[in-house]
Short mmCIF file of C-alpha atoms in Angstrom, two decimals:
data_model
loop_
_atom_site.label_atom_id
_atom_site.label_comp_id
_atom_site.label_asym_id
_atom_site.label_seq_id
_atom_site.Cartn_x
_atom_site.Cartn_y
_atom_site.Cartn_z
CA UNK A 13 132.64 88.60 74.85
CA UNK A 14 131.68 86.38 77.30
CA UNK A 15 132.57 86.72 80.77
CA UNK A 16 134.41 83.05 82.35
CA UNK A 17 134.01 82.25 85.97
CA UNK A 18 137.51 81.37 86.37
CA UNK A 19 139.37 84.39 85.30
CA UNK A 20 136.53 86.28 87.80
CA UNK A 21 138.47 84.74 90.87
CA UNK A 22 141.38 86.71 90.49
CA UNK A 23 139.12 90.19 90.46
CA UNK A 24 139.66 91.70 93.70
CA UNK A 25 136.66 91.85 96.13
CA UNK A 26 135.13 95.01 96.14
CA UNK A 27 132.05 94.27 98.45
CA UNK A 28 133.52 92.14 101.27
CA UNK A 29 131.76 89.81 103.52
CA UNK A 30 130.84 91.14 107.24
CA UNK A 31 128.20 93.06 105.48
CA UNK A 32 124.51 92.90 107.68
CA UNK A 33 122.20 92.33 104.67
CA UNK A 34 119.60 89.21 105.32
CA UNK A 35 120.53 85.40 104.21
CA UNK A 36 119.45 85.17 100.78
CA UNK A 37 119.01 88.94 99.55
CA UNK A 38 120.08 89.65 95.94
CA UNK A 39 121.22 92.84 96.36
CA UNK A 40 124.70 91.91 97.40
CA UNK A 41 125.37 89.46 94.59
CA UNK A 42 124.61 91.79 91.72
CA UNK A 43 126.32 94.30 93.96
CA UNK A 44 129.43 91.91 93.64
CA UNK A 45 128.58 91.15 90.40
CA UNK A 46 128.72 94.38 88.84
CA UNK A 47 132.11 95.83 90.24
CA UNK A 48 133.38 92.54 88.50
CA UNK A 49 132.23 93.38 85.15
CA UNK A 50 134.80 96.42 84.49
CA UNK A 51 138.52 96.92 84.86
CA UNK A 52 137.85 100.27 85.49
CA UNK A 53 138.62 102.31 88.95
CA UNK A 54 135.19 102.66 90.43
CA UNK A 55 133.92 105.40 92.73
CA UNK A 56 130.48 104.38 94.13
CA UNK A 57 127.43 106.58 95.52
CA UNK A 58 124.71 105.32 97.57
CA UNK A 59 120.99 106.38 97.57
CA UNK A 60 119.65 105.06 101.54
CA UNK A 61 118.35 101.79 101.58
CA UNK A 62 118.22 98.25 102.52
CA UNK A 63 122.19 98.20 100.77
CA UNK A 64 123.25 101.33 102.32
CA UNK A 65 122.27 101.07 105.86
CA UNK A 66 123.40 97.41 106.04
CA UNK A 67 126.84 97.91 104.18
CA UNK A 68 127.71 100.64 106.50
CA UNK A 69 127.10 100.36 109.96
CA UNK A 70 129.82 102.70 111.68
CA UNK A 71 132.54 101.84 112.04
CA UNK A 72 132.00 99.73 109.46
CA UNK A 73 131.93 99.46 105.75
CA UNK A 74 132.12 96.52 103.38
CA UNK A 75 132.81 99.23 100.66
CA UNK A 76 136.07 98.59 99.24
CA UNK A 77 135.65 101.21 96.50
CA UNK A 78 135.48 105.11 97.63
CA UNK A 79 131.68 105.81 98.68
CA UNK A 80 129.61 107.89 99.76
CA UNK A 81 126.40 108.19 100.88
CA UNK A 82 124.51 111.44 101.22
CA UNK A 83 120.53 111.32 101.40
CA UNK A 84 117.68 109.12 100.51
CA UNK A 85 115.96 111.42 96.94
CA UNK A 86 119.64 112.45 95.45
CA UNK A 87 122.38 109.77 94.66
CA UNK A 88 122.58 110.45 90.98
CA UNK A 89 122.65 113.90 92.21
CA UNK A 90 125.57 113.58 94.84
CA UNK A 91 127.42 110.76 91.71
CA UNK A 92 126.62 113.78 89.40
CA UNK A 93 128.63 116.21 91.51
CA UNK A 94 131.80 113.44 92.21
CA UNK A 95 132.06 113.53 88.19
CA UNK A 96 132.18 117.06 87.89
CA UNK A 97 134.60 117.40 90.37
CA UNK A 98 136.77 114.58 88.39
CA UNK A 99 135.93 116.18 85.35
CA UNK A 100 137.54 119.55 86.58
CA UNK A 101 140.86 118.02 88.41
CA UNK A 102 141.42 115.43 85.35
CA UNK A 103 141.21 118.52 83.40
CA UNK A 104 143.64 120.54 85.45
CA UNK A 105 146.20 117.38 85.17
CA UNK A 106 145.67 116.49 88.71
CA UNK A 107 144.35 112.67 87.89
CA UNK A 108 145.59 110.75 85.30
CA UNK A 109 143.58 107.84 85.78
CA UNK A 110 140.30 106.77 83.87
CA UNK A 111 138.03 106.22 86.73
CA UNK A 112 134.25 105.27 86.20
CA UNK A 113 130.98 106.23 88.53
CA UNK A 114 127.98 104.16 89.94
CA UNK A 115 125.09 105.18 92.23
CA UNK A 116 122.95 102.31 93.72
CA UNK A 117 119.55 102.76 94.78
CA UNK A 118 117.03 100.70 95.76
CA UNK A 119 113.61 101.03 94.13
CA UNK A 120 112.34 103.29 96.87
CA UNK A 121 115.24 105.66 96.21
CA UNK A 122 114.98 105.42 92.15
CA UNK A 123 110.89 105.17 91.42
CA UNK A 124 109.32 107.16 93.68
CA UNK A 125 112.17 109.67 96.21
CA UNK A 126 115.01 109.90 94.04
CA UNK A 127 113.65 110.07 90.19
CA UNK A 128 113.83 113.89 89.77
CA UNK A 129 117.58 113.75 90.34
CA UNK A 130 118.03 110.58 88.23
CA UNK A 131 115.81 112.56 85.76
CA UNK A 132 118.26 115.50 86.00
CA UNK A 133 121.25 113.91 86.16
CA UNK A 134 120.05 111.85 83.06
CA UNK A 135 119.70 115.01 81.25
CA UNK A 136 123.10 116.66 82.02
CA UNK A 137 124.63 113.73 80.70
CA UNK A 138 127.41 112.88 83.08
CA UNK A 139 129.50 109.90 82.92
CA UNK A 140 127.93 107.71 85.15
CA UNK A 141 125.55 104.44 85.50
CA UNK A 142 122.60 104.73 87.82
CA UNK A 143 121.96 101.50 89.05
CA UNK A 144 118.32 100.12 90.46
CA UNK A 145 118.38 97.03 92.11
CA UNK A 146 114.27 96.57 92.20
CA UNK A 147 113.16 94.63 95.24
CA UNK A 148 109.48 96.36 94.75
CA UNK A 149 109.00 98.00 98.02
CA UNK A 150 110.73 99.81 100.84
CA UNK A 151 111.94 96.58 102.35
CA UNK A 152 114.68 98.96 104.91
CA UNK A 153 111.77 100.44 106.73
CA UNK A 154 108.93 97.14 106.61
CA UNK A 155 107.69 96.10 103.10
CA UNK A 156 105.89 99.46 102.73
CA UNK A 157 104.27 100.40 98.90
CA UNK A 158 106.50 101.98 95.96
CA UNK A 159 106.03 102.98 92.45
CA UNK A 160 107.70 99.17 92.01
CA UNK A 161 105.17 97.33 93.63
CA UNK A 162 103.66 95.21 91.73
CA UNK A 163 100.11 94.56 91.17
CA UNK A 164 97.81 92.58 93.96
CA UNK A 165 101.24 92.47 96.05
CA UNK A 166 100.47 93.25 99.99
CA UNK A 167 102.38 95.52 101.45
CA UNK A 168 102.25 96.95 105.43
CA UNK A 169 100.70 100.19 103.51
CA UNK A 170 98.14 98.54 101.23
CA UNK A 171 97.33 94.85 102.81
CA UNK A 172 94.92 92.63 102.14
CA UNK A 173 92.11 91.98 103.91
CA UNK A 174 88.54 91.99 103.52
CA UNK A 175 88.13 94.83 101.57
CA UNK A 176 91.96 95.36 99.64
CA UNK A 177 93.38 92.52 97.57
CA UNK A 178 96.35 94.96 98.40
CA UNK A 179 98.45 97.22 95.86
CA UNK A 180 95.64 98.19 92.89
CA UNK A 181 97.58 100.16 90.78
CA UNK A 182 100.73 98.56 88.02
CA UNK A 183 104.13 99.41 88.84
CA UNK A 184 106.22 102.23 86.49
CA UNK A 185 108.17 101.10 83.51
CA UNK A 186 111.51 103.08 85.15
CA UNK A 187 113.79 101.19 82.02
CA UNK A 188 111.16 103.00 79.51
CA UNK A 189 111.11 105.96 81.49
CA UNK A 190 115.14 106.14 81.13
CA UNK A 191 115.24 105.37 77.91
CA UNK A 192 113.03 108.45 77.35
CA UNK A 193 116.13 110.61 77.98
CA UNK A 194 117.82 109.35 74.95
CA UNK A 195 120.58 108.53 77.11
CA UNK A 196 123.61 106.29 75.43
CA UNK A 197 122.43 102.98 77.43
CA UNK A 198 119.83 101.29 79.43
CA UNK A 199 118.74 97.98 80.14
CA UNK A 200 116.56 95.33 82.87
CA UNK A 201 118.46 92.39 83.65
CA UNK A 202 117.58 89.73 86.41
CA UNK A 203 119.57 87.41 88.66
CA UNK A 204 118.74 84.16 86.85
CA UNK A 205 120.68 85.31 84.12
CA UNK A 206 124.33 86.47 84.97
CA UNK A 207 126.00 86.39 81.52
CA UNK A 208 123.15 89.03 79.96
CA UNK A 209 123.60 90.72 83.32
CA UNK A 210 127.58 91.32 83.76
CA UNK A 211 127.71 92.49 79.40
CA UNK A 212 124.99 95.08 80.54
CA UNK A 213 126.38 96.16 83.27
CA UNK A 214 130.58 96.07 81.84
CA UNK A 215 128.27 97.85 78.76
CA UNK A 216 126.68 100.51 80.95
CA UNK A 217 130.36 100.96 82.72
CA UNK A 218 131.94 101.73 79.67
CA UNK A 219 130.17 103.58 77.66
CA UNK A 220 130.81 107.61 77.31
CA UNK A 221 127.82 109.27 79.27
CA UNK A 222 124.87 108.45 81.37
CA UNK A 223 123.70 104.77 81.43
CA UNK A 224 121.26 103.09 83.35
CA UNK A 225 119.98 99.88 84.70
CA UNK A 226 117.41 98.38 86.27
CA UNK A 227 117.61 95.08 87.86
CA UNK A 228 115.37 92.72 89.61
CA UNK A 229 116.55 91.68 93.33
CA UNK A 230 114.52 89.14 95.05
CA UNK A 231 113.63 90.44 99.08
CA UNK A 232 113.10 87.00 101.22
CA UNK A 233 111.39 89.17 103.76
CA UNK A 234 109.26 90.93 101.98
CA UNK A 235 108.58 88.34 98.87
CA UNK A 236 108.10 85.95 101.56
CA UNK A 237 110.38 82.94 99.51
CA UNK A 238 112.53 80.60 101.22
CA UNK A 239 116.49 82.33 101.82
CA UNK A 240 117.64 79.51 99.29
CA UNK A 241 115.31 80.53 96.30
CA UNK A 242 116.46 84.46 95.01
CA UNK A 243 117.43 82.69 92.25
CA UNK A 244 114.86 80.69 91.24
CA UNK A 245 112.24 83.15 91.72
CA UNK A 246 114.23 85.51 89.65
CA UNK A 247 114.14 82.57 86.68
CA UNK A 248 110.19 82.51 87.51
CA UNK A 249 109.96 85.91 86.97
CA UNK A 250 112.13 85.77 83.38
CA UNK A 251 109.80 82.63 82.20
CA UNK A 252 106.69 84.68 83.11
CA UNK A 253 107.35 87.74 80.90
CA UNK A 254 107.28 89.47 84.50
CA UNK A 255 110.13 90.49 83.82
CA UNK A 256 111.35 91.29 80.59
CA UNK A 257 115.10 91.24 79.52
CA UNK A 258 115.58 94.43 77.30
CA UNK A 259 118.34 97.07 76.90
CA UNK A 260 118.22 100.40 74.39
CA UNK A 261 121.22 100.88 72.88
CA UNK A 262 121.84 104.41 71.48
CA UNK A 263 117.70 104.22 70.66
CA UNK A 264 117.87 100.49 69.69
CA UNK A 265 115.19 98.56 71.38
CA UNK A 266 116.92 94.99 71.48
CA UNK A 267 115.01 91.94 73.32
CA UNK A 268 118.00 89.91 74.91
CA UNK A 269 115.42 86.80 75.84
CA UNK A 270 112.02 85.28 74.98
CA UNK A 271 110.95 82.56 76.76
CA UNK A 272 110.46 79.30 75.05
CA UNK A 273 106.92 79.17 76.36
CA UNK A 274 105.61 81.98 78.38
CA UNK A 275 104.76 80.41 81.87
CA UNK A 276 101.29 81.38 83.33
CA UNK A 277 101.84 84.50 85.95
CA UNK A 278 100.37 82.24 88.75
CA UNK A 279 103.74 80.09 88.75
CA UNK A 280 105.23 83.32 89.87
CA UNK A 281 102.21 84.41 92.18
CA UNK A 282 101.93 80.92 93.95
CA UNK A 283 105.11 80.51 95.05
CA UNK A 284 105.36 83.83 97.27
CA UNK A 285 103.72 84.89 100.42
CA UNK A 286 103.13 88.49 99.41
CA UNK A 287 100.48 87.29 97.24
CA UNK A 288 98.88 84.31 99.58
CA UNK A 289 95.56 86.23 99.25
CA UNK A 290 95.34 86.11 95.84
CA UNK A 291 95.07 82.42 95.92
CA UNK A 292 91.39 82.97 97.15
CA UNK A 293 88.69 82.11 94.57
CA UNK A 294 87.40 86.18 94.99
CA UNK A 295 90.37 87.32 93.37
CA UNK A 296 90.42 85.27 90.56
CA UNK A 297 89.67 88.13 88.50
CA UNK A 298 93.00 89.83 89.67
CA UNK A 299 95.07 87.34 88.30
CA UNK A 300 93.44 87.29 85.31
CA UNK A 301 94.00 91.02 85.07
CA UNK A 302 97.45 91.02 86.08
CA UNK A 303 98.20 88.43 83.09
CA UNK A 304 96.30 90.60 80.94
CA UNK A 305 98.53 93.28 81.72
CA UNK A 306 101.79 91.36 81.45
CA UNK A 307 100.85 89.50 77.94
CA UNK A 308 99.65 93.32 76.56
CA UNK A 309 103.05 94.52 77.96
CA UNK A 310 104.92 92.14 76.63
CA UNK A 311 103.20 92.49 73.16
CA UNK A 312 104.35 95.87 73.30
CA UNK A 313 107.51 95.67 74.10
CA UNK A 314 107.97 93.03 71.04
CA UNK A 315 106.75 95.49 68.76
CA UNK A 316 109.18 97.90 70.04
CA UNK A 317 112.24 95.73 69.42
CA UNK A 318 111.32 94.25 66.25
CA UNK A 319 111.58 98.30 64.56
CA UNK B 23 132.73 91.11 122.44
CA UNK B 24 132.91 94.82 123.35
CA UNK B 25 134.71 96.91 121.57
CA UNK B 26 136.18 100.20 122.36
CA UNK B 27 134.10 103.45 121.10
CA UNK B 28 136.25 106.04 119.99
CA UNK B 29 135.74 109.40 121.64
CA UNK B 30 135.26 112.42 119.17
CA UNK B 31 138.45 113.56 118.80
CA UNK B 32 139.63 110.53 117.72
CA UNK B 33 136.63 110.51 114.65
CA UNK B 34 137.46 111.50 111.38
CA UNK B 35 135.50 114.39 110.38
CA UNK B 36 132.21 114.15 109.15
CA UNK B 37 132.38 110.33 110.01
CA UNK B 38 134.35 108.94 107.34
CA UNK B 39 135.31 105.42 107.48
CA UNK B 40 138.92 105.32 106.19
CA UNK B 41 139.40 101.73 106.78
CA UNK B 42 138.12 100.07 103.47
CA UNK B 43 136.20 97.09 103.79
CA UNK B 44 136.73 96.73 107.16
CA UNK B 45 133.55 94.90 107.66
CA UNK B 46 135.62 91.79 107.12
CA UNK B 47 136.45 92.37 110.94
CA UNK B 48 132.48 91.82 111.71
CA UNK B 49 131.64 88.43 111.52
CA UNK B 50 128.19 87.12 110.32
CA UNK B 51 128.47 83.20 111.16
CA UNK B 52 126.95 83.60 114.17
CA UNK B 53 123.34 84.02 112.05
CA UNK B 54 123.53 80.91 110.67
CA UNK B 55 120.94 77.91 111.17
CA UNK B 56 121.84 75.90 108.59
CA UNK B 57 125.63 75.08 107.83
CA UNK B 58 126.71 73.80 103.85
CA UNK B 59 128.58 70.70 103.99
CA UNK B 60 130.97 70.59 100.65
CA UNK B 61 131.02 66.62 99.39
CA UNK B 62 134.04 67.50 97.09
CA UNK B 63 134.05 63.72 95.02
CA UNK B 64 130.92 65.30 92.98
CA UNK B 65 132.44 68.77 92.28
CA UNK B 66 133.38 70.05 88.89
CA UNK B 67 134.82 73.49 90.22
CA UNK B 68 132.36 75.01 88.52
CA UNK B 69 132.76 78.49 91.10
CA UNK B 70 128.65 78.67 90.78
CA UNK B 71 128.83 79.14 94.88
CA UNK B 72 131.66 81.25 95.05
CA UNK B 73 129.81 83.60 92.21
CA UNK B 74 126.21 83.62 93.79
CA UNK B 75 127.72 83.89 97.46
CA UNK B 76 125.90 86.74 98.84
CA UNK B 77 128.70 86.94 101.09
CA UNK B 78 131.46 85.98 99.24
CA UNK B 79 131.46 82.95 102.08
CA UNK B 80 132.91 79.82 99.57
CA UNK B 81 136.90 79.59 100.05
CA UNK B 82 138.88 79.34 96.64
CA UNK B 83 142.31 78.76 96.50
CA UNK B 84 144.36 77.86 93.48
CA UNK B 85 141.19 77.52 91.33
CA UNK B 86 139.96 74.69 93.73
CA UNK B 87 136.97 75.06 95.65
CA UNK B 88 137.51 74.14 99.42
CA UNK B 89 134.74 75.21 101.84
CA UNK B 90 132.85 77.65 103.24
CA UNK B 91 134.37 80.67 105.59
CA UNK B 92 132.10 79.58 108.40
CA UNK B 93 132.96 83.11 109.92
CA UNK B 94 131.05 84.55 107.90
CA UNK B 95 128.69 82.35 106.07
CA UNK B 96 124.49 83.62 107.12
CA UNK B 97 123.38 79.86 105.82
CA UNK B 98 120.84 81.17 103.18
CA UNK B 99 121.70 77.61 100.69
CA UNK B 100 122.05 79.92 97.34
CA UNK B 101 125.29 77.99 96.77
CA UNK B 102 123.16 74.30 97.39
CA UNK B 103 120.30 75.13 95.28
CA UNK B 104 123.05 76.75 92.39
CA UNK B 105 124.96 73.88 92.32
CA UNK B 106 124.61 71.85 89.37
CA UNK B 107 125.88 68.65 90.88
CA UNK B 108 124.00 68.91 94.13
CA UNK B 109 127.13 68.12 96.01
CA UNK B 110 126.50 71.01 98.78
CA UNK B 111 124.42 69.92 101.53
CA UNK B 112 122.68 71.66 104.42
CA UNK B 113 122.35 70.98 107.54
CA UNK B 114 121.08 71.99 110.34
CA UNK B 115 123.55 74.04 113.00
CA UNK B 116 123.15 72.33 116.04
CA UNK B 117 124.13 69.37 115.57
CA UNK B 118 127.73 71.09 115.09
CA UNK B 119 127.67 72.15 118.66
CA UNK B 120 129.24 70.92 121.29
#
């Protein structure tokens, strides 16, 4: 089923404007986007972060959903207890309605702090979607390194310079790493594409136990892009095989897109300011590598879908 | 521009906010450099800006798109470069002052 644009308008609003996050940032529009996909009560949990601390400045919040917010490493943890206390009063008759659970966190709080309680949670199988919106680095606290960063980036914590052509290492496969729970649903989606996004995420919603889903969100600060272009970079980084659409469903490895013709990596590497250095004719080699890595990748990834 | 702090008594425990989406009170416009200008003979009502709106800025009523909330609008153009007709324009903010 596809989702129209017109019979979205009459969804209510359930992240309002007055929200502090930068011009441009893509967290809030999947945010928004998300909460639209389902008909379903929602009850939202927060892992800290860029979307956190600039939703809710007290006395503030743009939440229009219950929330809560409790530390930086345990969202799914804190999501995991609301269920189980909804699990218990539904089951003593005293809530009748269906109501459905989402943690955010940003890549800080789902790759690196917070992945032993997503891991756990995962595992105990709650009713819930743990949601990643990826903007590869600890943007809240000054473009530091994650386990999201991606290769040759330059981050406050591993610049470039003389020596550094900044982050060395590749960044985690966290869809892969979900889908290693055997969990009922997990996919990537991106910005550029909202249809394939909304179905994954009304998908993830409404299925019966522990989904999760991992979503690219452009930073303007930190990806150093013009406010105007989260969306274009996030078709860049689609064309590129950057960033792969994919979702397992109940095991199923399905492929939701393959670009036409795979764009060279350097269309995505020119046009930010996080990778300026790369540029150089030094580090030629490093985007040679980095393609290497993302062609081998994507290989694999092909061979997983088409069993 | 200063509002009143409440004293602690008057806090909810643990610092609940029981006012949902009251953020709508805290306006954003005030950020913006660049202000959209609609041309409404080129649009189709697509909703593209309304649905990419980081801050759900673009005013809809009865299915018709009619402007921006300037309140609240930050002036990042997502809704100029979505736009499939290229009828939103933007411009810089001074020249809107008086």
């Amino acid at each position: 089923m596809a989702f129209i644009l017109k019979e979205l308008l009459d969804k209510p609003e359930k992240l309002t404007s007055g929200h502090r996050l930068c011009p441009g940032c893509g967290a809030p529009i999947l945010a928004k986007w998300i909460m639209m996909a389902t008909d379903f009560p929602l009850v939202v949990a927060n892992a800290t972060g860029c979307l956190e601390v600039s939703t809710t400045i007290y006395p503030y919040t743009a939440w229009n959903t219950p929330w809560i917010h409790n530390a930086f490493e345990n969202a799914a943890a804190t999501i995991a207890g609301v269920e189980s206390a909804y699990k218990s009063l539904s089951r003593q008759g005293k809530i009748k309605k269906k109501v459905k659970f989402i943690a955010f966190g940003g890549d800080g709080g789902t790759y690196d702090i917070g992945i032993q309680a997503l891991s756990g949670a995962l595992e105990r199988g709650h009713d819930m979607v743990y949601i990643c919106y990826d903007n590869e680095g600890y943007m809240n606290t000054g473009a530091q390194r994650s386990g999201a960063t991606p290769k040759g980036a330059s981050t406050t914590t591993e610049p470039a310079g003389k020596v550094s052509y900044g982050k060395k290492m590749r960044h985690k496969d966290l869809t892969a790493i979900a889908a290693a729970h055997h969990i009922p649903y997990a996919a990537q989606a991106a910005l550029s594409n909202w249809q394939d996004l909304m179905k994954k995420a009304k998908k993830a919603i409404e299925v019966d136990g522990p989904a999760f889903l991992n979503i690219l969100s452009p930073c303007v600060r930190f990806w150093r892009i013009p406010d105007d272009q989260t969306i274009e970079i996030s078709k860049l980084a689609v064309e590129t095989n950057f960033w792969p659409l994919f979702e397992i469903d109940n095991g199923k490895w399905i492929l939701n897109y393959k670009p036409r013709e795979r764009k060279p990596i350097m269309d995505w590497i020119k046009v930010q300011g996080r990778y300026k250095h790369l540029l150089q004719e030094k580090n030629k080699p490093v985007i040679e590598e980095i393609q290497k890595e993302i062609d081998e990748y994507f290989h694999w990834l092909e061979k997983r879908c088409s069993d | 521009m200063k509002s009143k702090l409440k004293g602690y008594k008057e806090i909810p425990i643990g610092g609940l906010i029981l006012d949902a989406g009251n953020a709508k009170t805290y306006k954003t416009g005030g950020w913006r450099s660049k202000r959209p200008i609609l041309d409404k003979s080129n649009c189709i009502n697509c909703y593209f800006c309304w649905f990419y709106c980081p801050d759900n800025s673009v005013d809809v009523k009865d299915k018709d798109v009619k402007g921006f909330k300037l309140d609240y609008c930050k002036g990042c153009g997502i809704c100029a470069v979505v736009c499939p007709k290229k009828c939103i324009k933007m411009e810089d903010e001074d020249k809107f002052e008086e």
